[in-house]
Amino acid sequence: MRRRFGNNRDQNERVFNIEEWTPRTELGKKVKAHEVTSIEQIFHSGKRIEEREIVDALLPNLKSEVIEIMSVQRMTKNNRKAKYRVTAVVG
């Protein structure tokens, strides 16, 4: 079964305010203190981005849209395992 979503689900998108954000990780605290100013610095350091607000703070104009959601299944010895495959455009 194939379903396509042409509408944009982020029509009532929320606006990120860095002043109201309380970071939980060391990297998040550095981003809020403006010690880390680009996502390239994070990639070069090899650290993991564990909070979505880090990306919201460094890339404020990032948009995303889900193009397709598809159910996929595989058989195991005991039963079927169902998962979803999602195609999204981010930019």
Short mmCIF file of N, CA and C in Angstrom, two decimals:
data_model
loop_
_atom_site.label_atom_id
_atom_site.label_comp_id
_atom_site.label_asym_id
_atom_site.label_seq_id
_atom_site.Cartn_x
_atom_site.Cartn_y
_atom_site.Cartn_z
N MET A 1 0.85 -1.17 0.00
CA MET A 1 0.00 0.00 0.00
C MET A 1 0.90 1.24 0.00
N ARG A 2 0.70 2.08 -0.94
CA ARG A 2 1.54 3.26 -1.09
C ARG A 2 0.71 4.51 -0.86
N ARG A 3 1.19 5.35 0.04
CA ARG A 3 0.48 6.60 0.32
C ARG A 3 1.40 7.76 0.02
N ARG A 4 0.85 8.78 -0.57
CA ARG A 4 1.63 9.98 -0.88
C ARG A 4 1.01 11.16 -0.16
N PHE A 5 1.87 12.01 0.35
CA PHE A 5 1.41 13.20 1.06
C PHE A 5 1.90 14.42 0.31
N GLY A 6 1.00 15.13 -0.33
CA GLY A 6 1.38 16.32 -1.07
C GLY A 6 1.27 17.58 -0.24
N ASN A 7 0.53 17.51 0.85
CA ASN A 7 0.35 18.72 1.65
C ASN A 7 1.52 18.89 2.62
N ASN A 8 1.71 20.11 3.05
CA ASN A 8 2.79 20.42 3.98
C ASN A 8 2.24 20.35 5.40
N ARG A 9 2.76 19.44 6.20
CA ARG A 9 2.26 19.27 7.56
C ARG A 9 2.76 20.35 8.51
N ASP A 10 3.74 21.14 8.09
CA ASP A 10 4.29 22.17 8.96
C ASP A 10 3.65 23.53 8.69
N GLN A 11 2.38 23.54 8.36
CA GLN A 11 1.72 24.81 8.07
C GLN A 11 1.64 25.68 9.31
N ASN A 12 1.49 25.07 10.46
CA ASN A 12 1.49 25.83 11.71
C ASN A 12 2.83 25.60 12.41
N GLU A 13 3.92 25.87 11.67
CA GLU A 13 5.25 25.59 12.19
C GLU A 13 5.57 26.51 13.36
N ARG A 14 6.29 25.95 14.31
CA ARG A 14 6.64 26.71 15.50
C ARG A 14 7.91 27.49 15.25
N VAL A 15 8.02 28.63 15.88
CA VAL A 15 9.19 29.48 15.76
C VAL A 15 10.11 29.17 16.94
N PHE A 16 11.37 28.89 16.63
CA PHE A 16 12.33 28.54 17.68
C PHE A 16 12.92 29.80 18.29
N ASN A 17 12.87 29.88 19.61
CA ASN A 17 13.44 31.01 20.34
C ASN A 17 14.59 30.48 21.19
N ILE A 18 15.81 30.87 20.86
CA ILE A 18 17.00 30.35 21.55
C ILE A 18 17.05 30.81 23.01
N GLU A 19 16.43 31.93 23.33
CA GLU A 19 16.46 32.43 24.71
C GLU A 19 15.60 31.57 25.64
N GLU A 20 14.52 30.98 25.13
CA GLU A 20 13.64 30.15 25.95
C GLU A 20 14.13 28.71 26.07
N TRP A 21 15.10 28.33 25.26
CA TRP A 21 15.60 26.96 25.21
C TRP A 21 16.51 26.68 26.39
N THR A 22 16.31 25.54 27.06
CA THR A 22 17.19 25.09 28.13
C THR A 22 17.95 23.86 27.62
N PRO A 23 19.23 24.01 27.26
CA PRO A 23 19.98 22.88 26.71
C PRO A 23 20.27 21.82 27.77
N ARG A 24 20.27 20.55 27.34
CA ARG A 24 20.51 19.43 28.25
C ARG A 24 21.89 18.82 28.08
N THR A 25 22.57 19.09 26.97
CA THR A 25 23.88 18.50 26.72
C THR A 25 24.96 19.57 26.71
N GLU A 26 26.21 19.12 26.78
CA GLU A 26 27.34 20.05 26.75
C GLU A 26 27.39 20.79 25.41
N LEU A 27 27.12 20.07 24.32
CA LEU A 27 27.11 20.70 23.01
C LEU A 27 26.00 21.75 22.91
N GLY A 28 24.84 21.44 23.46
CA GLY A 28 23.74 22.40 23.46
C GLY A 28 24.07 23.66 24.24
N LYS A 29 24.77 23.51 25.35
CA LYS A 29 25.17 24.68 26.14
C LYS A 29 26.17 25.54 25.38
N LYS A 30 27.07 24.90 24.61
CA LYS A 30 28.04 25.65 23.81
C LYS A 30 27.35 26.40 22.67
N VAL A 31 26.33 25.78 22.08
CA VAL A 31 25.59 26.45 21.00
C VAL A 31 24.84 27.65 21.55
N LYS A 32 24.21 27.50 22.71
CA LYS A 32 23.46 28.62 23.28
C LYS A 32 24.39 29.76 23.70
N ALA A 33 25.62 29.43 24.14
CA ALA A 33 26.59 30.45 24.55
C ALA A 33 27.36 31.02 23.35
N HIS A 34 27.00 30.59 22.14
CA HIS A 34 27.62 31.04 20.89
C HIS A 34 29.10 30.67 20.80
N GLU A 35 29.51 29.60 21.49
CA GLU A 35 30.87 29.07 21.33
C GLU A 35 30.96 28.23 20.07
N VAL A 36 29.88 27.57 19.70
CA VAL A 36 29.77 26.83 18.44
C VAL A 36 28.80 27.60 17.57
N THR A 37 29.27 28.03 16.38
CA THR A 37 28.44 28.91 15.55
C THR A 37 28.03 28.28 14.23
N SER A 38 28.56 27.11 13.88
CA SER A 38 28.15 26.48 12.63
C SER A 38 28.08 24.97 12.81
N ILE A 39 27.30 24.34 11.97
CA ILE A 39 27.14 22.90 12.04
C ILE A 39 28.40 22.19 11.56
N GLU A 40 29.21 22.88 10.74
CA GLU A 40 30.47 22.30 10.27
C GLU A 40 31.43 22.08 11.44
N GLN A 41 31.41 22.96 12.43
CA GLN A 41 32.26 22.79 13.61
C GLN A 41 31.89 21.50 14.35
N ILE A 42 30.62 21.19 14.40
CA ILE A 42 30.17 19.96 15.07
C ILE A 42 30.61 18.75 14.27
N PHE A 43 30.48 18.80 12.94
CA PHE A 43 30.88 17.67 12.11
C PHE A 43 32.38 17.41 12.20
N HIS A 44 33.18 18.47 12.22
CA HIS A 44 34.64 18.32 12.30
C HIS A 44 35.08 17.79 13.67
N SER A 45 34.34 18.11 14.72
CA SER A 45 34.71 17.62 16.05
C SER A 45 34.28 16.17 16.26
N GLY A 46 33.35 15.68 15.44
CA GLY A 46 32.90 14.29 15.55
C GLY A 46 31.87 14.06 16.64
N LYS A 47 31.30 15.10 17.19
CA LYS A 47 30.30 14.95 18.25
C LYS A 47 28.93 14.65 17.66
N ARG A 48 28.11 13.98 18.46
CA ARG A 48 26.75 13.66 18.04
C ARG A 48 25.81 14.79 18.42
N ILE A 49 24.86 15.06 17.55
CA ILE A 49 23.82 16.05 17.83
C ILE A 49 22.67 15.29 18.50
N GLU A 50 22.47 15.53 19.78
CA GLU A 50 21.47 14.79 20.54
C GLU A 50 20.22 15.60 20.85
N GLU A 51 20.20 16.87 20.46
CA GLU A 51 19.03 17.71 20.68
C GLU A 51 18.63 18.35 19.36
N ARG A 52 17.35 18.32 19.05
CA ARG A 52 16.89 18.91 17.79
C ARG A 52 17.02 20.42 17.80
N GLU A 53 17.03 21.01 18.98
CA GLU A 53 17.14 22.46 19.08
C GLU A 53 18.49 22.98 18.61
N ILE A 54 19.52 22.13 18.64
CA ILE A 54 20.84 22.53 18.15
C ILE A 54 20.76 22.84 16.66
N VAL A 55 20.10 21.98 15.91
CA VAL A 55 19.93 22.21 14.47
C VAL A 55 19.04 23.42 14.24
N ASP A 56 17.99 23.58 15.04
CA ASP A 56 17.11 24.75 14.92
C ASP A 56 17.86 26.05 15.17
N ALA A 57 18.81 26.03 16.11
CA ALA A 57 19.57 27.25 16.43
C ALA A 57 20.60 27.57 15.35
N LEU A 58 21.26 26.55 14.80
CA LEU A 58 22.33 26.78 13.83
C LEU A 58 21.80 26.96 12.41
N LEU A 59 20.69 26.33 12.08
CA LEU A 59 20.10 26.43 10.73
C LEU A 59 18.64 26.87 10.88
N PRO A 60 18.39 28.15 11.11
CA PRO A 60 17.03 28.60 11.43
C PRO A 60 16.05 28.54 10.26
N ASN A 61 16.52 28.58 9.02
CA ASN A 61 15.61 28.61 7.87
C ASN A 61 15.44 27.25 7.22
N LEU A 62 15.70 26.18 7.94
CA LEU A 62 15.61 24.84 7.39
C LEU A 62 14.14 24.41 7.29
N LYS A 63 13.75 23.92 6.13
CA LYS A 63 12.38 23.45 5.89
C LYS A 63 12.42 21.96 5.59
N SER A 64 11.34 21.26 5.87
CA SER A 64 11.26 19.84 5.55
C SER A 64 9.83 19.51 5.11
N GLU A 65 9.75 18.49 4.26
CA GLU A 65 8.44 18.05 3.79
C GLU A 65 8.49 16.55 3.57
N VAL A 66 7.50 15.84 4.09
CA VAL A 66 7.40 14.40 3.90
C VAL A 66 6.75 14.15 2.55
N ILE A 67 7.43 13.37 1.72
CA ILE A 67 6.92 13.08 0.38
C ILE A 67 6.15 11.77 0.36
N GLU A 68 6.67 10.75 1.05
CA GLU A 68 6.04 9.44 0.97
C GLU A 68 6.24 8.68 2.27
N ILE A 69 5.22 7.96 2.70
CA ILE A 69 5.31 7.04 3.83
C ILE A 69 4.82 5.69 3.33
N MET A 70 5.69 4.68 3.50
CA MET A 70 5.37 3.37 2.94
C MET A 70 5.61 2.29 4.00
N SER A 71 4.68 1.38 4.15
CA SER A 71 4.82 0.28 5.08
C SER A 71 5.62 -0.84 4.42
N VAL A 72 6.64 -1.34 5.11
CA VAL A 72 7.44 -2.46 4.60
C VAL A 72 7.42 -3.56 5.64
N GLN A 73 7.47 -4.82 5.17
CA GLN A 73 7.42 -5.96 6.07
C GLN A 73 8.48 -6.97 5.68
N ARG A 74 8.94 -7.73 6.68
CA ARG A 74 9.82 -8.86 6.40
C ARG A 74 9.38 -10.00 7.30
N MET A 75 9.56 -11.20 6.79
CA MET A 75 9.16 -12.39 7.54
C MET A 75 10.33 -12.90 8.37
N THR A 76 10.05 -13.26 9.61
CA THR A 76 11.01 -13.95 10.45
C THR A 76 10.46 -15.34 10.72
N LYS A 77 11.17 -16.13 11.50
CA LYS A 77 10.68 -17.47 11.81
C LYS A 77 9.37 -17.43 12.58
N ASN A 78 9.22 -16.42 13.40
CA ASN A 78 8.04 -16.35 14.27
C ASN A 78 6.88 -15.57 13.68
N ASN A 79 7.17 -14.43 13.08
CA ASN A 79 6.08 -13.58 12.60
C ASN A 79 6.60 -12.55 11.61
N ARG A 80 5.73 -11.63 11.26
CA ARG A 80 6.11 -10.53 10.37
C ARG A 80 6.58 -9.34 11.19
N LYS A 81 7.61 -8.68 10.70
CA LYS A 81 8.09 -7.45 11.32
C LYS A 81 7.69 -6.31 10.41
N ALA A 82 6.92 -5.39 10.91
CA ALA A 82 6.44 -4.26 10.11
C ALA A 82 7.21 -3.00 10.50
N LYS A 83 7.65 -2.26 9.50
CA LYS A 83 8.31 -0.98 9.70
C LYS A 83 7.77 -0.01 8.66
N TYR A 84 8.17 1.24 8.79
CA TYR A 84 7.78 2.25 7.82
C TYR A 84 9.01 2.85 7.17
N ARG A 85 8.91 3.07 5.86
CA ARG A 85 9.96 3.76 5.13
C ARG A 85 9.41 5.14 4.79
N VAL A 86 10.18 6.17 5.12
CA VAL A 86 9.75 7.54 4.90
C VAL A 86 10.72 8.23 3.97
N THR A 87 10.18 8.92 2.97
CA THR A 87 10.99 9.75 2.08
C THR A 87 10.66 11.20 2.40
N ALA A 88 11.70 11.96 2.73
CA ALA A 88 11.51 13.36 3.09
C ALA A 88 12.52 14.23 2.36
N VAL A 89 12.14 15.47 2.13
CA VAL A 89 13.02 16.46 1.52
C VAL A 89 13.33 17.50 2.59
N VAL A 90 14.62 17.74 2.81
CA VAL A 90 15.05 18.72 3.80
C VAL A 90 15.99 19.70 3.12
N GLY A 91 15.76 20.96 3.33
CA GLY A 91 16.65 21.94 2.70
C GLY A 91 16.26 23.35 3.04
#
